[in-house]
C-alpha positions as protocol buffer text, in pm:
chain_id: "A"
residue {
  index: 1
  type: MET
  ca { x: -1314 y: 4916 z: 4965 }
}
residue {
  index: 2
  type: LEU
  ca { x: -1116 y: 4825 z: 5273 }
}
residue {
  index: 3
  type: ARG
  ca { x: -928 y: 4498 z: 5315 }
}
residue {
  index: 4
  type: ALA
  ca { x: -941 y: 4405 z: 5683 }
}
residue {
  index: 5
  type: LEU
  ca { x: -766 y: 4169 z: 5921 }
}
residue {
  index: 6
  type: ALA
  ca { x: -933 y: 4088 z: 6256 }
}
residue {
  index: 7
  type: VAL
  ca { x: -713 y: 3959 z: 6539 }
}
residue {
  index: 8
  type: ASP
  ca { x: -853 y: 3796 z: 6854 }
}
residue {
  index: 9
  type: ASP
  ca { x: -746 y: 3488 z: 7048 }
}
residue {
  index: 10
  type: GLU
  ca { x: -1106 y: 3411 z: 7153 }
}
residue {
  index: 11
  type: ARG
  ca { x: -1270 y: 3228 z: 6864 }
}
residue {
  index: 12
  type: PRO
  ca { x: -1632 y: 3336 z: 6930 }
}
residue {
  index: 13
  type: SER
  ca { x: -1528 y: 3702 z: 6951 }
}
residue {
  index: 14
  type: LEU
  ca { x: -1326 y: 3669 z: 6631 }
}
residue {
  index: 15
  type: GLU
  ca { x: -1613 y: 3507 z: 6443 }
}
residue {
  index: 16
  type: GLU
  ca { x: -1857 y: 3774 z: 6561 }
}
residue {
  index: 17
  type: LEU
  ca { x: -1620 y: 4053 z: 6458 }
}
residue {
  index: 18
  type: LEU
  ca { x: -1567 y: 3899 z: 6115 }
}
residue {
  index: 19
  type: TYR
  ca { x: -1942 y: 3862 z: 6069 }
}
residue {
  index: 20
  type: LEU
  ca { x: -1999 y: 4230 z: 6145 }
}
residue {
  index: 21
  type: LEU
  ca { x: -1712 y: 4342 z: 5923 }
}
residue {
  index: 22
  type: ASN
  ca { x: -1829 y: 4135 z: 5627 }
}
residue {
  index: 23
  type: ALA
  ca { x: -2176 y: 4289 z: 5663 }
}
residue {
  index: 24
  type: ASP
  ca { x: -2036 y: 4642 z: 5619 }
}
residue {
  index: 25
  type: PRO
  ca { x: -2042 y: 4764 z: 5255 }
}
residue {
  index: 26
  type: ARG
  ca { x: -1711 y: 4946 z: 5301 }
}
residue {
  index: 27
  type: ILE
  ca { x: -1528 y: 4620 z: 5374 }
}
residue {
  index: 28
  type: GLY
  ca { x: -1417 y: 4442 z: 5057 }
}
residue {
  index: 29
  type: SER
  ca { x: -1265 y: 4146 z: 5239 }
}
residue {
  index: 30
  type: ALA
  ca { x: -1208 y: 4041 z: 5600 }
}
residue {
  index: 31
  type: GLU
  ca { x: -1000 y: 3755 z: 5735 }
}
residue {
  index: 32
  type: GLY
  ca { x: -906 y: 3648 z: 6085 }
}
residue {
  index: 33
  type: ALA
  ca { x: -599 y: 3563 z: 6291 }
}
residue {
  index: 34
  type: GLY
  ca { x: -603 y: 3388 z: 6628 }
}
residue {
  index: 35
  type: ASP
  ca { x: -304 y: 3567 z: 6780 }
}
residue {
  index: 36
  type: ALA
  ca { x: -64 y: 3855 z: 6720 }
}
residue {
  index: 37
  type: THR
  ca { x: 216 y: 3631 z: 6589 }
}
residue {
  index: 38
  type: GLU
  ca { x: -10 y: 3486 z: 6319 }
}
residue {
  index: 39
  type: ALA
  ca { x: -130 y: 3839 z: 6241 }
}
residue {
  index: 40
  type: LEU
  ca { x: 227 y: 3967 z: 6207 }
}
residue {
  index: 41
  type: ARG
  ca { x: 308 y: 3693 z: 5954 }
}
residue {
  index: 42
  type: ARG
  ca { x: -3 y: 3787 z: 5757 }
}
residue {
  index: 43
  type: ILE
  ca { x: 84 y: 4158 z: 5770 }
}
residue {
  index: 44
  type: ASN
  ca { x: 439 y: 4088 z: 5652 }
}
residue {
  index: 45
  type: ARG
  ca { x: 295 y: 3905 z: 5353 }
}
residue {
  index: 46
  type: ALA
  ca { x: 68 y: 4203 z: 5287 }
}
residue {
  index: 47
  type: LEU
  ca { x: 359 y: 4447 z: 5297 }
}
residue {
  index: 48
  type: GLU
  ca { x: 559 y: 4230 z: 5058 }
}
residue {
  index: 49
  type: SER
  ca { x: 259 y: 4225 z: 4827 }
}
residue {
  index: 50
  type: GLY
  ca { x: 246 y: 4606 z: 4818 }
}
residue {
  index: 51
  type: PRO
  ca { x: -51 y: 4840 z: 4870 }
}
residue {
  index: 52
  type: ASP
  ca { x: -220 y: 4726 z: 4549 }
}
residue {
  index: 53
  type: GLY
  ca { x: -118 y: 4360 z: 4567 }
}
residue {
  index: 54
  type: PRO
  ca { x: -356 y: 4067 z: 4617 }
}
residue {
  index: 55
  type: ASP
  ca { x: -249 y: 4018 z: 4980 }
}
residue {
  index: 56
  type: ALA
  ca { x: -271 y: 4385 z: 5086 }
}
residue {
  index: 57
  type: ILE
  ca { x: -433 y: 4483 z: 5417 }
}
residue {
  index: 58
  type: ASP
  ca { x: -570 y: 4831 z: 5482 }
}
residue {
  index: 59
  type: VAL
  ca { x: -682 y: 4804 z: 5844 }
}
residue {
  index: 60
  type: VAL
  ca { x: -630 y: 4569 z: 6138 }
}
residue {
  index: 61
  type: PHE
  ca { x: -903 y: 4527 z: 6402 }
}
residue {
  index: 62
  type: LEU
  ca { x: -694 y: 4427 z: 6698 }
}
residue {
  index: 63
  type: ASP
  ca { x: -769 y: 4283 z: 7042 }
}
residue {
  index: 64
  type: ILE
  ca { x: -532 y: 4397 z: 7317 }
}
residue {
  index: 65
  type: GLN
  ca { x: -502 y: 4126 z: 7580 }
}
residue {
  index: 66
  type: MET
  ca { x: -377 y: 3810 z: 7412 }
}
residue {
  index: 67
  type: PRO
  ca { x: -124 y: 3549 z: 7525 }
}
residue {
  index: 68
  type: GLY
  ca { x: 234 y: 3606 z: 7412 }
}
residue {
  index: 69
  type: LEU
  ca { x: 261 y: 3913 z: 7190 }
}
residue {
  index: 70
  type: ASP
  ca { x: -34 y: 4136 z: 7282 }
}
residue {
  index: 71
  type: GLY
  ca { x: -217 y: 4390 z: 7070 }
}
residue {
  index: 72
  type: LEU
  ca { x: -21 y: 4691 z: 7192 }
}
residue {
  index: 73
  type: ASP
  ca { x: 307 y: 4508 z: 7120 }
}
residue {
  index: 74
  type: LEU
  ca { x: 192 y: 4435 z: 6766 }
}
residue {
  index: 75
  type: ALA
  ca { x: 82 y: 4795 z: 6711 }
}
residue {
  index: 76
  type: ARG
  ca { x: 423 y: 4919 z: 6828 }
}
residue {
  index: 77
  type: LEU
  ca { x: 593 y: 4687 z: 6579 }
}
residue {
  index: 78
  type: LEU
  ca { x: 374 y: 4819 z: 6300 }
}
residue {
  index: 79
  type: THR
  ca { x: 486 y: 5177 z: 6363 }
}
residue {
  index: 80
  type: GLY
  ca { x: 829 y: 5073 z: 6238 }
}
residue {
  index: 81
  type: PHE
  ca { x: 700 y: 4987 z: 5890 }
}
residue {
  index: 82
  type: ALA
  ca { x: 708 y: 5241 z: 5606 }
}
residue {
  index: 83
  type: ARG
  ca { x: 337 y: 5203 z: 5523 }
}
residue {
  index: 84
  type: PRO
  ca { x: 166 y: 5000 z: 5795 }
}
residue {
  index: 85
  type: PRO
  ca { x: -205 y: 4922 z: 5793 }
}
residue {
  index: 86
  type: LEU
  ca { x: -436 y: 5132 z: 6005 }
}
residue {
  index: 87
  type: VAL
  ca { x: -518 y: 4996 z: 6351 }
}
residue {
  index: 88
  type: VAL
  ca { x: -853 y: 4986 z: 6530 }
}
residue {
  index: 89
  type: PHE
  ca { x: -838 y: 4837 z: 6879 }
}
residue {
  index: 90
  type: VAL
  ca { x: -1132 y: 4616 z: 6979 }
}
residue {
  index: 91
  type: THR
  ca { x: -1113 y: 4527 z: 7346 }
}
residue {
  index: 92
  type: ALA
  ca { x: -1310 y: 4461 z: 7663 }
}
residue {
  index: 93
  type: HIS
  ca { x: -1072 y: 4685 z: 7860 }
}
residue {
  index: 94
  type: GLU
  ca { x: -1103 y: 5063 z: 7855 }
}
residue {
  index: 95
  type: ASP
  ca { x: -781 y: 5125 z: 8050 }
}
residue {
  index: 96
  type: PHE
  ca { x: -550 y: 5117 z: 7746 }
}
residue {
  index: 97
  type: ALA
  ca { x: -703 y: 5408 z: 7553 }
}
residue {
  index: 98
  type: VAL
  ca { x: -412 y: 5645 z: 7617 }
}
residue {
  index: 99
  type: GLN
  ca { x: -152 y: 5395 z: 7493 }
}
residue {
  index: 100
  type: ALA
  ca { x: -373 y: 5313 z: 7194 }
}
residue {
  index: 101
  type: PHE
  ca { x: -397 y: 5672 z: 7075 }
}
residue {
  index: 102
  type: ASP
  ca { x: -27 y: 5729 z: 7143 }
}
residue {
  index: 103
  type: LEU
  ca { x: 19 y: 5456 z: 6881 }
}
residue {
  index: 104
  type: LYS
  ca { x: -199 y: 5654 z: 6636 }
}
residue {
  index: 105
  type: ALA
  ca { x: -494 y: 5414 z: 6650 }
}
residue {
  index: 106
  type: VAL
  ca { x: -788 y: 5511 z: 6431 }
}
residue {
  index: 107
  type: ASP
  ca { x: -1041 y: 5412 z: 6695 }
}
residue {
  index: 108
  type: TYR
  ca { x: -1091 y: 5223 z: 7021 }
}
residue {
  index: 109
  type: VAL
  ca { x: -1401 y: 5003 z: 7030 }
}
residue {
  index: 110
  type: LEU
  ca { x: -1518 y: 4841 z: 7352 }
}
residue {
  index: 111
  type: LYS
  ca { x: -1660 y: 4489 z: 7368 }
}
residue {
  index: 112
  type: PRO
  ca { x: -1926 y: 4367 z: 7341 }
}
residue {
  index: 113
  type: VAL
  ca { x: -1911 y: 4520 z: 6994 }
}
residue {
  index: 114
  type: ARG
  ca { x: -2225 y: 4690 z: 6869 }
}
residue {
  index: 115
  type: LYS
  ca { x: -2290 y: 4702 z: 6496 }
}
residue {
  index: 116
  type: GLU
  ca { x: -2337 y: 5080 z: 6497 }
}
residue {
  index: 117
  type: ARG
  ca { x: -2019 y: 5143 z: 6695 }
}
residue {
  index: 118
  type: LEU
  ca { x: -1811 y: 4920 z: 6467 }
}
residue {
  index: 119
  type: ALA
  ca { x: -1960 y: 5095 z: 6164 }
}
residue {
  index: 120
  type: GLU
  ca { x: -1829 y: 5425 z: 6301 }
}
residue {
  index: 121
  type: ALA
  ca { x: -1480 y: 5274 z: 6336 }
}
residue {
  index: 122
  type: VAL
  ca { x: -1496 y: 5147 z: 5976 }
}
residue {
  index: 123
  type: ARG
  ca { x: -1607 y: 5494 z: 5864 }
}
residue {
  index: 124
  type: ARG
  ca { x: -1306 y: 5651 z: 6034 }
}
residue {
  index: 125
  type: ALA
  ca { x: -1070 y: 5400 z: 5874 }
}
residue {
  index: 126
  type: ALA
  ca { x: -1224 y: 5449 z: 5530 }
}
residue {
  index: 127
  type: ALA
  ca { x: -1194 y: 5827 z: 5562 }
}
residue {
  index: 128
  type: GLN
  ca { x: -831 y: 5804 z: 5670 }
}
residue {
  index: 129
  type: ARG
  ca { x: -743 y: 5557 z: 5397 }
}
residue {
  index: 130
  type: GLY
  ca { x: -923 y: 5769 z: 5139 }
}
residue {
  index: 131
  type: THR
  ca { x: -1175 y: 5508 z: 5029 }
}
residue {
  index: 132
  type: ALA
  ca { x: -1545 y: 5567 z: 4984 }
}
residue {
  index: 133
  type: PRO
  ca { x: -1825 y: 5312 z: 5036 }
}
residue {
  index: 134
  type: PRO
  ca { x: -2081 y: 5242 z: 4764 }
}
residue {
  index: 135
  type: GLU
  ca { x: -2344 y: 5357 z: 5013 }
}
residue {
  index: 136
  type: PRO
  ca { x: -2252 y: 5536 z: 5333 }
}
residue {
  index: 137
  type: ALA
  ca { x: -2358 y: 5336 z: 5634 }
}
residue {
  index: 138
  type: PRO
  ca { x: -2607 y: 5536 z: 5836 }
}
residue {
  index: 139
  type: ARG
  ca { x: -2479 y: 5689 z: 6155 }
}
residue {
  index: 140
  type: ILE
  ca { x: -2712 y: 5639 z: 6446 }
}
residue {
  index: 141
  type: PRO
  ca { x: -2652 y: 5920 z: 6692 }
}
residue {
  index: 142
  type: VAL
  ca { x: -2728 y: 5885 z: 7059 }
}
residue {
  index: 143
  type: HIS
  ca { x: -2920 y: 6190 z: 7175 }
}
residue {
  index: 144
  type: GLU
  ca { x: -2879 y: 6303 z: 7530 }
}
residue {
  index: 145
  type: PRO
  ca { x: -3224 y: 6339 z: 7688 }
}
residue {
  index: 146
  type: ASP
  ca { x: -3140 y: 6685 z: 7826 }
}
residue {
  index: 147
  type: PRO
  ca { x: -2835 y: 6902 z: 7895 }
}
residue {
  index: 148
  type: ASP
  ca { x: -2821 y: 6768 z: 8252 }
}
residue {
  index: 149
  type: HIS
  ca { x: -2699 y: 6426 z: 8137 }
}
residue {
  index: 150
  type: ILE
  ca { x: -2430 y: 6274 z: 7916 }
}
residue {
  index: 151
  type: ALA
  ca { x: -2456 y: 5942 z: 7732 }
}
residue {
  index: 152
  type: VAL
  ca { x: -2193 y: 5676 z: 7812 }
}
residue {
  index: 153
  type: GLU
  ca { x: -2142 y: 5320 z: 7691 }
}
residue {
  index: 154
  type: LEU
  ca { x: -2121 y: 5048 z: 7952 }
}
residue {
  index: 155
  type: GLY
  ca { x: -2107 y: 4685 z: 7849 }
}
residue {
  index: 156
  type: GLY
  ca { x: -2279 y: 4754 z: 7518 }
}
residue {
  index: 157
  type: VAL
  ca { x: -2559 y: 4949 z: 7687 }
}
residue {
  index: 158
  type: THR
  ca { x: -2603 y: 5325 z: 7664 }
}
residue {
  index: 159
  type: ARG
  ca { x: -2665 y: 5489 z: 7999 }
}
residue {
  index: 160
  type: PHE
  ca { x: -2702 y: 5851 z: 8104 }
}
residue {
  index: 161
  type: VAL
  ca { x: -2485 y: 6004 z: 8374 }
}
residue {
  index: 162
  type: ALA
  ca { x: -2601 y: 6319 z: 8550 }
}
residue {
  index: 163
  type: VAL
  ca { x: -2359 y: 6606 z: 8493 }
}
residue {
  index: 164
  type: ASP
  ca { x: -2405 y: 6712 z: 8856 }
}
residue {
  index: 165
  type: ASP
  ca { x: -2264 y: 6375 z: 8966 }
}
residue {
  index: 166
  type: ILE
  ca { x: -1937 y: 6428 z: 8777 }
}
residue {
  index: 167
  type: THR
  ca { x: -1660 y: 6543 z: 9010 }
}
residue {
  index: 168
  type: HIS
  ca { x: -1383 y: 6582 z: 8754 }
}
residue {
  index: 169
  type: VAL
  ca { x: -1281 y: 6485 z: 8402 }
}
residue {
  index: 170
  type: GLU
  ca { x: -947 y: 6348 z: 8287 }
}
residue {
  index: 171
  type: ALA
  ca { x: -812 y: 6369 z: 7932 }
}
residue {
  index: 172
  type: GLN
  ca { x: -711 y: 6036 z: 7778 }
}
residue {
  index: 173
  type: GLY
  ca { x: -609 y: 6092 z: 7418 }
}
residue {
  index: 174
  type: ASP
  ca { x: -917 y: 6155 z: 7204 }
}
residue {
  index: 175
  type: TYR
  ca { x: -1128 y: 6036 z: 7497 }
}
residue {
  index: 176
  type: ALA
  ca { x: -1224 y: 6183 z: 7832 }
}
residue {
  index: 177
  type: ARG
  ca { x: -1275 y: 5987 z: 8153 }
}
residue {
  index: 178
  type: LEU
  ca { x: -1567 y: 6110 z: 8362 }
}
residue {
  index: 179
  type: HIS
  ca { x: -1520 y: 6054 z: 8735 }
}
residue {
  index: 180
  type: THR
  ca { x: -1810 y: 6024 z: 8980 }
}
residue {
  index: 181
  type: ASP
  ca { x: -1832 y: 5904 z: 9339 }
}
residue {
  index: 182
  type: ARG
  ca { x: -1948 y: 5565 z: 9208 }
}
residue {
  index: 183
  type: GLY
  ca { x: -1684 y: 5507 z: 8940 }
}
residue {
  index: 184
  type: SER
  ca { x: -1568 y: 5638 z: 8604 }
}
residue {
  index: 185
  type: HIS
  ca { x: -1678 y: 5627 z: 8241 }
}
residue {
  index: 186
  type: LEU
  ca { x: -1487 y: 5672 z: 7915 }
}
residue {
  index: 187
  type: VAL
  ca { x: -1643 y: 5887 z: 7641 }
}
residue {
  index: 188
  type: ARG
  ca { x: -1505 y: 5984 z: 7302 }
}
residue {
  index: 189
  type: ILE
  ca { x: -1527 y: 6358 z: 7354 }
}
residue {
  index: 190
  type: PRO
  ca { x: -1219 y: 6583 z: 7377 }
}
residue {
  index: 191
  type: LEU
  ca { x: -1163 y: 6757 z: 7709 }
}
residue {
  index: 192
  type: SER
  ca { x: -1173 y: 7097 z: 7534 }
}
residue {
  index: 193
  type: THR
  ca { x: -1527 y: 7024 z: 7411 }
}
residue {
  index: 194
  type: LEU
  ca { x: -1649 y: 6936 z: 7760 }
}
residue {
  index: 195
  type: GLU
  ca { x: -1476 y: 7244 z: 7898 }
}
residue {
  index: 196
  type: GLU
  ca { x: -1672 y: 7467 z: 7659 }
}
residue {
  index: 197
  type: ARG
  ca { x: -1998 y: 7276 z: 7708 }
}
residue {
  index: 198
  type: TRP
  ca { x: -1988 y: 7274 z: 8089 }
}
residue {
  index: 199
  type: ARG
  ca { x: -1824 y: 7607 z: 8170 }
}
residue {
  index: 200
  type: SER
  ca { x: -2160 y: 7757 z: 8265 }
}
residue {
  index: 201
  type: ARG
  ca { x: -2225 y: 7458 z: 8494 }
}
residue {
  index: 202
  type: GLY
  ca { x: -1927 y: 7536 z: 8716 }
}
residue {
  index: 203
  type: PHE
  ca { x: -1655 y: 7326 z: 8553 }
}
residue {
  index: 204
  type: VAL
  ca { x: -1311 y: 7482 z: 8524 }
}
residue {
  index: 205
  type: ARG
  ca { x: -984 y: 7371 z: 8368 }
}
residue {
  index: 206
  type: ILE
  ca { x: -706 y: 7332 z: 8626 }
}
residue {
  index: 207
  type: HIS
  ca { x: -451 y: 7148 z: 8412 }
}
residue {
  index: 208
  type: ARG
  ca { x: -411 y: 7042 z: 8050 }
}
residue {
  index: 209
  type: ARG
  ca { x: -536 y: 6699 z: 8161 }
}
residue {
  index: 210
  type: HIS
  ca { x: -804 y: 6790 z: 8416 }
}
residue {
  index: 211
  type: LEU
  ca { x: -1138 y: 6964 z: 8428 }
}
residue {
  index: 212
  type: VAL
  ca { x: -1304 y: 6988 z: 8770 }
}
residue {
  index: 213
  type: ALA
  ca { x: -1646 y: 7078 z: 8908 }
}
residue {
  index: 214
  type: LEU
  ca { x: -1605 y: 7368 z: 9152 }
}
residue {
  index: 215
  type: ARG
  ca { x: -1885 y: 7237 z: 9376 }
}
residue {
  index: 216
  type: HIS
  ca { x: -1693 y: 6913 z: 9436 }
}
residue {
  index: 217
  type: ILE
  ca { x: -1366 y: 7078 z: 9545 }
}
residue {
  index: 218
  type: GLY
  ca { x: -1320 y: 7006 z: 9916 }
}
residue {
  index: 219
  type: GLU
  ca { x: -988 y: 7184 z: 9969 }
}
residue {
  index: 220
  type: LEU
  ca { x: -750 y: 7418 z: 9790 }
}
residue {
  index: 221
  type: ARG
  ca { x: -395 y: 7341 z: 9903 }
}
residue {
  index: 222
  type: LEU
  ca { x: -86 y: 7563 z: 9875 }
}
residue {
  index: 223
  type: ASP
  ca { x: 249 y: 7400 z: 9945 }
}
residue {
  index: 224
  type: ALA
  ca { x: 588 y: 7550 z: 9860 }
}
residue {
  index: 225
  type: GLY
  ca { x: 453 y: 7737 z: 9562 }
}
residue {
  index: 226
  type: THR
  ca { x: 248 y: 7447 z: 9423 }
}
residue {
  index: 227
  type: VAL
  ca { x: -131 y: 7443 z: 9415 }
}
residue {
  index: 228
  type: SER
  ca { x: -358 y: 7140 z: 9431 }
}
residue {
  index: 229
  type: VAL
  ca { x: -724 y: 7064 z: 9496 }
}
residue {
  index: 230
  type: LEU
  ca { x: -881 y: 6783 z: 9693 }
}
residue {
  index: 231
  type: ILE
  ca { x: -1181 y: 6612 z: 9538 }
}
residue {
  index: 232
  type: GLY
  ca { x: -1304 y: 6338 z: 9766 }
}
residue {
  index: 233
  type: SER
  ca { x: -986 y: 6151 z: 9854 }
}
residue {
  index: 234
  type: GLU
  ca { x: -806 y: 6241 z: 9531 }
}
residue {
  index: 235
  type: GLU
  ca { x: -557 y: 6526 z: 9510 }
}
residue {
  index: 236
  type: LEU
  ca { x: -513 y: 6692 z: 9170 }
}
residue {
  index: 237
  type: GLN
  ca { x: -235 y: 6930 z: 9076 }
}
residue {
  index: 238
  type: VAL
  ca { x: -325 y: 7276 z: 8945 }
}
residue {
  index: 239
  type: SER
  ca { x: -95 y: 7415 z: 8677 }
}
residue {
  index: 240
  type: ARG
  ca { x: 57 y: 7757 z: 8734 }
}
residue {
  index: 241
  type: ARG
  ca { x: -132 y: 7914 z: 8443 }
}
residue {
  index: 242
  type: HIS
  ca { x: -469 y: 7806 z: 8589 }
}
residue {
  index: 243
  type: ALA
  ca { x: -402 y: 7867 z: 8960 }
}
residue {
  index: 244
  type: ARG
  ca { x: -499 y: 8235 z: 8976 }
}
residue {
  index: 245
  type: GLU
  ca { x: -826 y: 8188 z: 8787 }
}
residue {
  index: 246
  type: LEU
  ca { x: -917 y: 7893 z: 9010 }
}
residue {
  index: 247
  type: ARG
  ca { x: -851 y: 8089 z: 9330 }
}
residue {
  index: 248
  type: ASP
  ca { x: -1061 y: 8381 z: 9202 }
}
residue {
  index: 249
  type: LEU
  ca { x: -1349 y: 8152 z: 9107 }
}
residue {
  index: 250
  type: LEU
  ca { x: -1345 y: 7977 z: 9444 }
}
residue {
  index: 251
  type: MET
  ca { x: -1336 y: 8311 z: 9629 }
}
residue {
  index: 252
  type: ARG
  ca { x: -1632 y: 8444 z: 9431 }
}
residue {
  index: 253
  type: ARG
  ca { x: -1817 y: 8121 z: 9493 }
}
residue {
  index: 254
  type: THR
  ca { x: -1766 y: 8132 z: 9872 }
}
residue {
  index: 255
  type: THR
  ca { x: -1831 y: 8505 z: 9910 }
}
residue {
  index: 256
  type: GLY
  ca { x: -2113 y: 8526 z: 9659 }
}
């Protein structure tokens, strides 16, 4: 069973997170810290205790924006230890996902935290640490109502975005950011999966980080050997390996 440390400078958020962790059968113990400095002292004690010692910690559930040392700073420090605890980021801000996964985070959970979403993060940590729960917590999948929509989380609420409204998709670690004319949404689906799923719907890879909808391309630009596309007011670079295929697809689309 996992031994957890939750870190958040906002007391109500910390208490709610600890409540949810203690309710999960895969968590053997959970304690809290009000800031990253306090957490670092507790983690140092855990490392001195050893992986099987009474003060050991398996996983840290870590807020990002905190006064002084923030969550990303703490995670960077942990990468210098020989056997650091796993890290799950729990934050109200979706903009740090790339940095989080660069730091080998197990998961990235957005606030307000839902019980089912936190359970998935605990499952990932347990699988990576090699522990098994007495009873697996049930996974509650979100089913898309039809292939024309994709489910996204927004403020703890699941909403459905029309695929036809998506102009382009940007890779962000294990996540993908879906861009529409009205904003963007972060989903935990690799870009390669969306590329395969939406190829028949007119989406094409133009770069290792970008997937675009052909119907939303306003211009194809050639400048000194470089290729880019204009989607709304945003210009995206096309990699050399994808340029020829993109030009062919656009030509067939305009002449067909």
